[in-house]
Short mmCIF file of C-alpha atoms in Angstrom, two decimals:
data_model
loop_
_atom_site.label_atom_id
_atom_site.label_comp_id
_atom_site.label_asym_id
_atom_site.label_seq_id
_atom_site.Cartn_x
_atom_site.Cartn_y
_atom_site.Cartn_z
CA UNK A 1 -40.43 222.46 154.72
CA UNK A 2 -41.35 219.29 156.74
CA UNK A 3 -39.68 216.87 154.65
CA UNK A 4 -36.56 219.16 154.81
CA UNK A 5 -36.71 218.95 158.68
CA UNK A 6 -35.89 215.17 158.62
CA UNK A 7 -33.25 215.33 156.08
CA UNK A 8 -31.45 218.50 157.79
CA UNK A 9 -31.53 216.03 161.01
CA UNK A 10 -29.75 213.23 159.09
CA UNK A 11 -27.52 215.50 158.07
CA UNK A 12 -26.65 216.37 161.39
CA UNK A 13 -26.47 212.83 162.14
CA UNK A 14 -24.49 211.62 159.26
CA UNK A 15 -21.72 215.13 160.49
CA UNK A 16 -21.89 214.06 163.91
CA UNK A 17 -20.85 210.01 163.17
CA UNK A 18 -17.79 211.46 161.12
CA UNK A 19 -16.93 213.60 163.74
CA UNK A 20 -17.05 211.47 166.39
CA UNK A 21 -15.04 208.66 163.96
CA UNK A 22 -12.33 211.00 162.96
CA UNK A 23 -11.94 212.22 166.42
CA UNK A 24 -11.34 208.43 167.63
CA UNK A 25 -8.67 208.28 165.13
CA UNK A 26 -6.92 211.55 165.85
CA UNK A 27 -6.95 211.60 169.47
CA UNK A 28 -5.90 207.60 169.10
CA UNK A 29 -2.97 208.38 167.20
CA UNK A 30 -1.89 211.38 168.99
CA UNK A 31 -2.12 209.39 172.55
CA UNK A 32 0.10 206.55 171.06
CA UNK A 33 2.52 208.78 169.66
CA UNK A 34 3.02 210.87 172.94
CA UNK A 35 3.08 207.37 175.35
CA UNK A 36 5.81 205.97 172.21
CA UNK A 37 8.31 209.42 172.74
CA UNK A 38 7.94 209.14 176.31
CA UNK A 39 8.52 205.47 176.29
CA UNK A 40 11.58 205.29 174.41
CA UNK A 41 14.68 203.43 175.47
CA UNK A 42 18.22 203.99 175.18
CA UNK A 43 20.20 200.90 172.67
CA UNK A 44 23.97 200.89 171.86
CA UNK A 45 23.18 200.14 168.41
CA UNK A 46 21.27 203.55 167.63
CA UNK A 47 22.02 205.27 164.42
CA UNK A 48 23.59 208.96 164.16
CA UNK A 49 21.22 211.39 165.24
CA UNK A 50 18.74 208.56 167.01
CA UNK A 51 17.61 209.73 170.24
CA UNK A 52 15.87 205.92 171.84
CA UNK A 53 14.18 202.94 170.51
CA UNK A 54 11.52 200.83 171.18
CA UNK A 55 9.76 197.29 170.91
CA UNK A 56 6.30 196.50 170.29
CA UNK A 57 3.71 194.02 169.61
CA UNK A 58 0.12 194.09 168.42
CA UNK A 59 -1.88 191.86 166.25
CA UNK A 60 0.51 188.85 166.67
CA UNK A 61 3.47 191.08 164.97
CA UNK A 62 6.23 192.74 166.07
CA UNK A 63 7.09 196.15 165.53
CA UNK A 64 10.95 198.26 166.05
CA UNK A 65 10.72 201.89 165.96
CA UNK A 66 13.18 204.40 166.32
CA UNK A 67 12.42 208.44 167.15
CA UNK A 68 15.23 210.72 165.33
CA UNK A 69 15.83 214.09 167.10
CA UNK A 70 16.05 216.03 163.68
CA UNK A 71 15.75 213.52 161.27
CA UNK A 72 17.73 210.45 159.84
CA UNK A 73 20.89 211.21 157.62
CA UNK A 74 18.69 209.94 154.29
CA UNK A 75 15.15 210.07 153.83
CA UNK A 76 13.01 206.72 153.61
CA UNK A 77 11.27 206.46 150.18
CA UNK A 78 7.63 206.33 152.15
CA UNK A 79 6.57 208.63 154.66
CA UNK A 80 3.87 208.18 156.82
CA UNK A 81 2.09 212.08 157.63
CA UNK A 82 -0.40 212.13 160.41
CA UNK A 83 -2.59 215.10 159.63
CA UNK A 84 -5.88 214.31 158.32
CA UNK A 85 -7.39 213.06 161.35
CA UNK A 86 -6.66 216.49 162.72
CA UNK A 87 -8.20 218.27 160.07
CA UNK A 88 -11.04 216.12 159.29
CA UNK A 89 -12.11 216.20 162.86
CA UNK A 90 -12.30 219.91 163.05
CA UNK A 91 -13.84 220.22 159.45
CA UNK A 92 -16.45 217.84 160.56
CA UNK A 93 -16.50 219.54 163.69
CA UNK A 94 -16.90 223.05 162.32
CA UNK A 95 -20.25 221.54 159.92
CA UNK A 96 -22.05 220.01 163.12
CA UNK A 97 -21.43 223.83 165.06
CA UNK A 98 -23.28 225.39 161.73
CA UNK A 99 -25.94 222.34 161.32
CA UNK A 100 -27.05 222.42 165.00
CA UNK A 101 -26.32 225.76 167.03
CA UNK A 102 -26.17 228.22 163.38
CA UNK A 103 -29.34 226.61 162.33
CA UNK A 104 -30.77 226.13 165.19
CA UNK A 105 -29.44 229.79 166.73
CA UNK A 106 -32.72 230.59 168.31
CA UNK A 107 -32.94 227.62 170.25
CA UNK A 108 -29.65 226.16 171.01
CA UNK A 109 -27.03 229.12 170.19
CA UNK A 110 -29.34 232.30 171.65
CA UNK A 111 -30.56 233.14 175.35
CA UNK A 112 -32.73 235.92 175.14
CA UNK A 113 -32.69 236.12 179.21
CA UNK A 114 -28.99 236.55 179.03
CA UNK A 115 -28.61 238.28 175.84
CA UNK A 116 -31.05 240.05 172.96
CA UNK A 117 -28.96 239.00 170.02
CA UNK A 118 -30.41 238.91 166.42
CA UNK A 119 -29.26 235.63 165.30
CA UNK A 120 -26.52 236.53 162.84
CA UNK A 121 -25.45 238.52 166.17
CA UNK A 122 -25.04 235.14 167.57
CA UNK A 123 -23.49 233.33 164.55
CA UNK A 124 -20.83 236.59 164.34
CA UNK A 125 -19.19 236.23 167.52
CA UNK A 126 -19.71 232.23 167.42
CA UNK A 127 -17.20 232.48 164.50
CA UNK A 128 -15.13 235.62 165.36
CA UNK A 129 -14.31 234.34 169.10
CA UNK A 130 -12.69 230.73 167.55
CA UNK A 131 -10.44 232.63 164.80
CA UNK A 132 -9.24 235.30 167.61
CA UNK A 133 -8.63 232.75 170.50
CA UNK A 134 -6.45 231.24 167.78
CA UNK A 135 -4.67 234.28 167.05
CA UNK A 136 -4.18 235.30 170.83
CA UNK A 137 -2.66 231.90 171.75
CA UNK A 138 -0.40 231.75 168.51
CA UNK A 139 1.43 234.92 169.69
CA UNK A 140 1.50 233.72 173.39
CA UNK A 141 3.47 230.93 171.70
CA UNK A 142 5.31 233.19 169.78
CA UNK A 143 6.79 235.56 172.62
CA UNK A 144 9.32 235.25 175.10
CA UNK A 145 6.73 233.29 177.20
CA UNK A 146 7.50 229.86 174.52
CA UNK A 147 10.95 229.82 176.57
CA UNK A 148 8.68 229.43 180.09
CA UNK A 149 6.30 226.50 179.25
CA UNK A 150 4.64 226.52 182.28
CA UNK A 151 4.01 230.02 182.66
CA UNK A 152 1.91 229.63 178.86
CA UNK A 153 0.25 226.92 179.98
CA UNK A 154 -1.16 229.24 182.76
CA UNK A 155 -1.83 231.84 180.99
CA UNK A 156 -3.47 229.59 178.60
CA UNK A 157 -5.51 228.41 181.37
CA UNK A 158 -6.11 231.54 182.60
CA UNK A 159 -7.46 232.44 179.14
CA UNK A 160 -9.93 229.26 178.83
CA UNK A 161 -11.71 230.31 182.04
CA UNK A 162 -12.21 233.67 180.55
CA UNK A 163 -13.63 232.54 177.52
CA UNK A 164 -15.89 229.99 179.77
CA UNK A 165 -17.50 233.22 181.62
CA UNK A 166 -17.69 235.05 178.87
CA UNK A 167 -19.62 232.56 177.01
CA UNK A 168 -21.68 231.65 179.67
CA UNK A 169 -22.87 235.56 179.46
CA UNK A 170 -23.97 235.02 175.94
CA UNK A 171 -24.84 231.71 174.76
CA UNK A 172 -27.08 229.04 176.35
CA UNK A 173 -25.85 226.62 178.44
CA UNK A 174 -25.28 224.11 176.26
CA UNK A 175 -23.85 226.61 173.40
CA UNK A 176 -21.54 227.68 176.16
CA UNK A 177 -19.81 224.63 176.82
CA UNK A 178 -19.86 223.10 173.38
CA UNK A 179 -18.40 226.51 172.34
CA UNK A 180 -15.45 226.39 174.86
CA UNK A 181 -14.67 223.10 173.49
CA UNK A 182 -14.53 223.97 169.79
CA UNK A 183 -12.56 227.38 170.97
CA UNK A 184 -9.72 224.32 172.56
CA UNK A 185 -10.22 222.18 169.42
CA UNK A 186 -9.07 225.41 166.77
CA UNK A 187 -6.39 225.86 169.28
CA UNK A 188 -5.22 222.08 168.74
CA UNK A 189 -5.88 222.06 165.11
CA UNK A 190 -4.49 225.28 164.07
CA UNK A 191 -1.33 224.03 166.29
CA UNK A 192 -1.42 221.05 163.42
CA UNK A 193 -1.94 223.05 160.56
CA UNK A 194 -0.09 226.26 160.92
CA UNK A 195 2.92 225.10 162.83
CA UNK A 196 3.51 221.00 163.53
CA UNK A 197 2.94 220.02 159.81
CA UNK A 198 4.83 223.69 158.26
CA UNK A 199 7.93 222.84 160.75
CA UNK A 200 8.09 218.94 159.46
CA UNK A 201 7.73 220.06 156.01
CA UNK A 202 10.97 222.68 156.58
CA UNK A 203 13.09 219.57 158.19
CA UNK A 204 11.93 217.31 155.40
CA UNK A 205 12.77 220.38 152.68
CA UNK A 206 16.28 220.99 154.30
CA UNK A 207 16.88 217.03 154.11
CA UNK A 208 16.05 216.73 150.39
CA UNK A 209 18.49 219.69 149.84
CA UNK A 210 21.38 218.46 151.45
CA UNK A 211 21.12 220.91 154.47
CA UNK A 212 21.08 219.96 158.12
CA UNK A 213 18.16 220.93 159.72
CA UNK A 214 17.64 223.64 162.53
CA UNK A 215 16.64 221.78 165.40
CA UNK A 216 14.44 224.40 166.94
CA UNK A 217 11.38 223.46 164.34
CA UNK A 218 11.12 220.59 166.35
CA UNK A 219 11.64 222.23 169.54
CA UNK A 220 8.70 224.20 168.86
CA UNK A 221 6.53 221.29 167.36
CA UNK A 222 7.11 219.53 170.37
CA UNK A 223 5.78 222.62 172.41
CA UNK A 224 2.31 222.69 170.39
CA UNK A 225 2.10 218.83 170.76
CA UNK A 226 2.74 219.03 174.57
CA UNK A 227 -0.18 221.62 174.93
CA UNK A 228 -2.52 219.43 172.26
CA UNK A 229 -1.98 216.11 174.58
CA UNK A 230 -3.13 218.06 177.65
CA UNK A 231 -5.90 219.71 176.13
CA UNK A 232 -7.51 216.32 174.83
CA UNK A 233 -9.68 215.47 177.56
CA UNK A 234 -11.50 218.55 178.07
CA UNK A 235 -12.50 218.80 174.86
CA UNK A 236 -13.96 215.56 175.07
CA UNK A 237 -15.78 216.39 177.61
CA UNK A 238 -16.66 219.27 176.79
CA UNK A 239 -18.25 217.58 173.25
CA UNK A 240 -20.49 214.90 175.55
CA UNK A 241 -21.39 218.11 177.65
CA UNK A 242 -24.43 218.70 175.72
CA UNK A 243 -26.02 215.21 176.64
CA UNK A 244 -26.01 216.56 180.85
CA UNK A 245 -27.88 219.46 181.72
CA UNK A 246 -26.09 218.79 185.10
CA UNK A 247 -22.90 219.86 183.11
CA UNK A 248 -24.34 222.75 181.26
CA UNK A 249 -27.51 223.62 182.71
CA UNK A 250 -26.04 225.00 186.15
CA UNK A 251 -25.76 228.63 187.68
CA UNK A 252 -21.77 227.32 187.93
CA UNK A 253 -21.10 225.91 184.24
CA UNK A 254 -18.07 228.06 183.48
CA UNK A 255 -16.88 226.68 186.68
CA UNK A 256 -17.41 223.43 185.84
CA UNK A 257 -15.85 223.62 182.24
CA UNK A 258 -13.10 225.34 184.33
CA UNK A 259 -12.22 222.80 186.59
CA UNK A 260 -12.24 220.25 183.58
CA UNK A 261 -9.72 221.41 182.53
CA UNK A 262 -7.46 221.04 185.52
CA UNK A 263 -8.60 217.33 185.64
CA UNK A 264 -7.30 216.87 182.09
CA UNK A 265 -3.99 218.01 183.40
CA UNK A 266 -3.97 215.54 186.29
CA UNK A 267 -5.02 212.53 184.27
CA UNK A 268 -2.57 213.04 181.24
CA UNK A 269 0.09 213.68 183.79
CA UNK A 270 -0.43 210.14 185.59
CA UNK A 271 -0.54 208.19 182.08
CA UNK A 272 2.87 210.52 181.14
CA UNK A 273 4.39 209.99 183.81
CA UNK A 274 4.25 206.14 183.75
CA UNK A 275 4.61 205.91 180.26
CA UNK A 276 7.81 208.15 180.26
CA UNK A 277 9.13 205.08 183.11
CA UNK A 278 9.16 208.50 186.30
CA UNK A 279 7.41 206.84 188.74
CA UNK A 280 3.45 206.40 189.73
CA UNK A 281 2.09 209.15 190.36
CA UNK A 282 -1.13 207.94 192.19
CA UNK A 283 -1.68 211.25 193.99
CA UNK A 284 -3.02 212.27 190.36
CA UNK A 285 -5.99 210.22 191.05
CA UNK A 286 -7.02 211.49 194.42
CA UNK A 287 -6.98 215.22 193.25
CA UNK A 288 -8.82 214.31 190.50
CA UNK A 289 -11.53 213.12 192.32
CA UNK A 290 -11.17 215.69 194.73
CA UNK A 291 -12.17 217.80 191.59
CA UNK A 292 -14.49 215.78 190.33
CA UNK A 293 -16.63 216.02 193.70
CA UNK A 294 -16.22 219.50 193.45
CA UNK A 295 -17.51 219.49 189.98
CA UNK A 296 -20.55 217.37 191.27
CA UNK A 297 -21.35 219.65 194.07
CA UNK A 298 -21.32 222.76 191.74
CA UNK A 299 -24.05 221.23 189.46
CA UNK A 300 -26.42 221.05 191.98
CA UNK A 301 -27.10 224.69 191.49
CA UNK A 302 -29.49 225.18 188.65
CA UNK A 303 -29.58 228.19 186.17
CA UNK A 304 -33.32 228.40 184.71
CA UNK A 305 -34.97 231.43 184.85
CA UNK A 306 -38.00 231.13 187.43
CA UNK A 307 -41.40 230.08 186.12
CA UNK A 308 -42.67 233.22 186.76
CA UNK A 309 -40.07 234.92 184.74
CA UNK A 310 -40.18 232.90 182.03
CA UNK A 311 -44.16 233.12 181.65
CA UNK A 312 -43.82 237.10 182.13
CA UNK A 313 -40.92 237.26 179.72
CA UNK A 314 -42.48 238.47 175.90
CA UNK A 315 -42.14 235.82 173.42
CA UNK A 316 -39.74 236.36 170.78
CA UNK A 317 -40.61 236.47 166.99
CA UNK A 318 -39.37 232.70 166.60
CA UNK A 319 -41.79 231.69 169.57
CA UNK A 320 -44.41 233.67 168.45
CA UNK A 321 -44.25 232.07 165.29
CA UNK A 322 -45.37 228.75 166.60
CA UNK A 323 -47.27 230.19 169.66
CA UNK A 324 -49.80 232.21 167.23
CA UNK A 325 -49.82 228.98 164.60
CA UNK A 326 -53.47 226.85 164.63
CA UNK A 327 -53.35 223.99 166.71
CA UNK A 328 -51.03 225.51 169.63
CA UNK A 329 -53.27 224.77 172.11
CA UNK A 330 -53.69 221.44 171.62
CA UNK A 331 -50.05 221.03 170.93
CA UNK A 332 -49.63 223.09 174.71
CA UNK A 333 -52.40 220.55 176.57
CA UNK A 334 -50.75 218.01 175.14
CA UNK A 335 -47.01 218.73 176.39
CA UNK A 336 -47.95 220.29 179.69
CA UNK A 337 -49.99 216.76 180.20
CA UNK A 338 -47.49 214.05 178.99
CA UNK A 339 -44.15 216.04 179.10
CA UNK A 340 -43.83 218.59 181.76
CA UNK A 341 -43.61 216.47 184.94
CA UNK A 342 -39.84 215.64 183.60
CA UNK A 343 -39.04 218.76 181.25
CA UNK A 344 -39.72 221.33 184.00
CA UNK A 345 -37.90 223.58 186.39
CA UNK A 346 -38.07 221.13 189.21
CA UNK A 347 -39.21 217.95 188.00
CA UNK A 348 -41.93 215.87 189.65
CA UNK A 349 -40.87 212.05 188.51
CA UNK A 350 -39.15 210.04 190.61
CA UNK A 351 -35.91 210.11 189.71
CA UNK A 352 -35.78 212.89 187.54
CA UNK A 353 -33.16 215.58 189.17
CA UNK A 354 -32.97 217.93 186.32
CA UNK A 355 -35.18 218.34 182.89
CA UNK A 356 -33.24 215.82 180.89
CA UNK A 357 -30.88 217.80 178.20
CA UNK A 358 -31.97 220.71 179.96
CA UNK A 359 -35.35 221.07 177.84
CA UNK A 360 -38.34 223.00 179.61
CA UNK A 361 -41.40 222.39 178.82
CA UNK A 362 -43.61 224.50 181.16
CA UNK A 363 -44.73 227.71 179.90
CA UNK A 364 -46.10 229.05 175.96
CA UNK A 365 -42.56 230.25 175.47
CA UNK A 366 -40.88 226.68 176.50
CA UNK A 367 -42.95 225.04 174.19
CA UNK A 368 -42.80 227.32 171.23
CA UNK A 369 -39.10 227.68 171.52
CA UNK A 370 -38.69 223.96 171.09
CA UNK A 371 -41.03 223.37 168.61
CA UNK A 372 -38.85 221.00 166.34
CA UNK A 373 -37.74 218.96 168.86
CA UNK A 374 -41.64 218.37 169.60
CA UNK A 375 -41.97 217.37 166.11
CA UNK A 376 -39.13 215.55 165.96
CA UNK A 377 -39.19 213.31 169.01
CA UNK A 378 -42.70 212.97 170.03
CA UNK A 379 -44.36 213.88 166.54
CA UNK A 380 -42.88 212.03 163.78
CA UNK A 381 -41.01 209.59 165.80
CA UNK A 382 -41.43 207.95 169.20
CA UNK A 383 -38.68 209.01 170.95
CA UNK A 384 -40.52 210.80 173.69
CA UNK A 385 -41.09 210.25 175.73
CA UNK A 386 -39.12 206.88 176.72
CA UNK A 387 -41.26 203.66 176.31
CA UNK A 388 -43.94 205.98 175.29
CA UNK A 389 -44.41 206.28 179.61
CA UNK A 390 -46.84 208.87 179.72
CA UNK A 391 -48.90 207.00 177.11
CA UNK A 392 -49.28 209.48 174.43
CA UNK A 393 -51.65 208.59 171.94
CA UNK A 394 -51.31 208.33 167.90
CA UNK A 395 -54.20 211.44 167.92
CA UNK A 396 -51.44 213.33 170.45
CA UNK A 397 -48.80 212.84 167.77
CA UNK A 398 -51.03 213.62 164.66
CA UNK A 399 -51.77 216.66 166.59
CA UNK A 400 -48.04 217.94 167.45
CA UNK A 401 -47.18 217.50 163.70
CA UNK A 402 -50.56 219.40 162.48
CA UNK A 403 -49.47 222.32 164.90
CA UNK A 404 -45.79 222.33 163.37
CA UNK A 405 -46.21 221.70 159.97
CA UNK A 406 -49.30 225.07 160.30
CA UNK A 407 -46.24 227.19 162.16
CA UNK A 408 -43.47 226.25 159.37
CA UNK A 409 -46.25 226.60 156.18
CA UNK A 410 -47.35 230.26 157.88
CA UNK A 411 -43.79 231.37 157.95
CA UNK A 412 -43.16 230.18 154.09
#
């Protein structure tokens, strides 16, 4: 059980290093492509059906592209398909969400204070919410509303700070945030594989047959795209989220994720506009910060449950696992001596403003409910705490992983 502790977290680490590489490579690509069509220049020499041109160098070479509206008159022998960075960033994506928050429900996904889920509860409407936010948006797209792109993307704002309340009223913190982010990221990947790559594949069909191609497939590609490149940014942040409890860990996180989203609109309109040759919009930059104060003030407002809550609150059957194992209270004397003047509800070191990651360590119930991170970080390795500060001793450690390994052999 042990050994498969450490191997589940490389796991997790080996999912989360190709999801953060194919990420780079899809959000890289899809940034270049949208600053190339908004960059392109008119030429007297452009073929039928060319819409603009342009010139670039990287790497010492020099490169000549042309955009075609529909498509050019004959196809190229090789063609280039950008799709797998999409897919292979939400695939990986998709395996972290199951190898930390499904795994991990009661401690990451689940809140009993804000909700008494069981955890396949939890797991349920994790999935369920990402396939129908999917479906919802689709046939936004789909209505009379595709013809009025700004009134979708308000709607579709509208609907993002729904879904950040509503998980907020479920989930943990963290869960909540990370959640909102892979709720965007289906959005943007479904946009890829149910309509951007289908539409491309219809032009390239029509080509191959000798037909002229509709023009509206691109039309409505271009829509999807549009709403992808201004959706990028919160989802980033939105995936880092989980490293600041000052993010997630805040009586006003839905607000916060809210507001996010309005500064990826601000910044992606700056870097649009200039790449598309419209000006400089600077103004983008002092709203954005106006928003990012905002966002800074908002986090100052913490959303623990009270100490006295927490220690009157019954222990669930996960905590009481590890609260009733042998060796607890050493394990308890232990933390509450060398970890809870940073991991508590309002720390006591200097310089500590909020339990970092949001992890309490104060009460039986703290402690039992994070019972593999214990292990983890101050047991079997010496993460924790940093520089070994507190000066926990190689008895403290042998003790943590005597009281864990007695909790995970009771429950086999």
């Amino acid at each position: 059980m042990t050994d498969a502790i450490i191997l589940w977290e490389w796991i997790g680490f080996a999912v989360r290093w190709l999801h953060v590489i194919t990420a780079m490579a899809w959000i890289g690509s899809s940034f270049y492509f949208i600053a190339l069509d908004l960059g392109l220049r008119k030429a007297p020499d452009l073929p039928p059906g060319a819409h603009g041109e342009e010139w670039q160098v990287h790497g010492g070479g020099f490169y000549h592209i042309r955009k075609f509206l529909v498509a050019p008159e004959r196809m190229p022998e090789h063609l280039t398909w950008f799709k797998w960075e999409s897919y292979t960033t939400w695939l990986s994506g998709a395996a972290l969400l199951m190898v930390v928050y499904w795994a991990g429900a009661e401690l990451y996904l689940i809140d009993a204070t804000k909700a008494d889920l069981a955890v396949w509860q939890g797991i349920a409407i994790s999935a369920g919410s990402l396939t129908i936010g999917w479906l919802v948006y689709d046939a936004l797209c789909k209505s009379p509303l595709g013809e009025r792109p700004t009134l979708l993307m308000v709607l579709l704002f509208g609907m993002l700070v729904a879904m950040s309340y509503g998980y907020n009223q479920i989930f943990t913190g963290r869960a909540a945030l990370l959640h909102l982010g892979a709720f965007t990221a289906t959005i943007m990947t479904a946009n890829v594989f149910f309509i951007i790559m289908p539409n491309q594949r219809i032009v390239v069909g029509d080509l191959k047959a000798g037909r002229v191609p509709d023009a509206k497939y691109g039309k409505i590609a271009k829509l999807r795209s549009t709403h992808n490149n201004y959706l990028t940014l919160p989802v980033v942040f939105l995936m880092l989220s989980n490293h600041y409890p000052l993010a997630f860990a805040t009586e006003y996180s839905w607000i916060i994720a809210s507001l996010v989203f309005l500064m990826g609109v601000t910044i992606r309109h700056y870097f649009n506009t200039r790449h598309a040759g419209k000006g400089n919009p600077t103004w983008t930059w002092l709203i954005t910060a106006v928003i990012f104060v905002i966002i800074a003030w908002l986090s100052t407002r913490p959303a623990f449950e009270g100490y006295d809550t927490a220690m009157e609150r019954p222990l669930t059957a996960y905590e009481q696992l590890f609260a009733s194992a042998e060796g607890f209270e050493d394990a308890q004397d232990i933390v509450l001596g060398r970890c809870s003047m940073c991991h508590a509800r309002e720390p006591v070191w200097d310089g500590i403003h909020r339990a970092p990651k949001g992890v309490l360590l104060e009460t039986p119930s703290d402690i039992a409910r994070n019972a593999q991170a214990i292990y983890v970080q101050a047991g079997i390795t010496h993460a924790m705490p940093p520089a070994n500060i507190t000066m926990v001793e190689a008895e403290h450690r042998a003790a943590l992983i005597r009281w864990y390994r007695a909790a995970t052999q009771k429950a086999l």
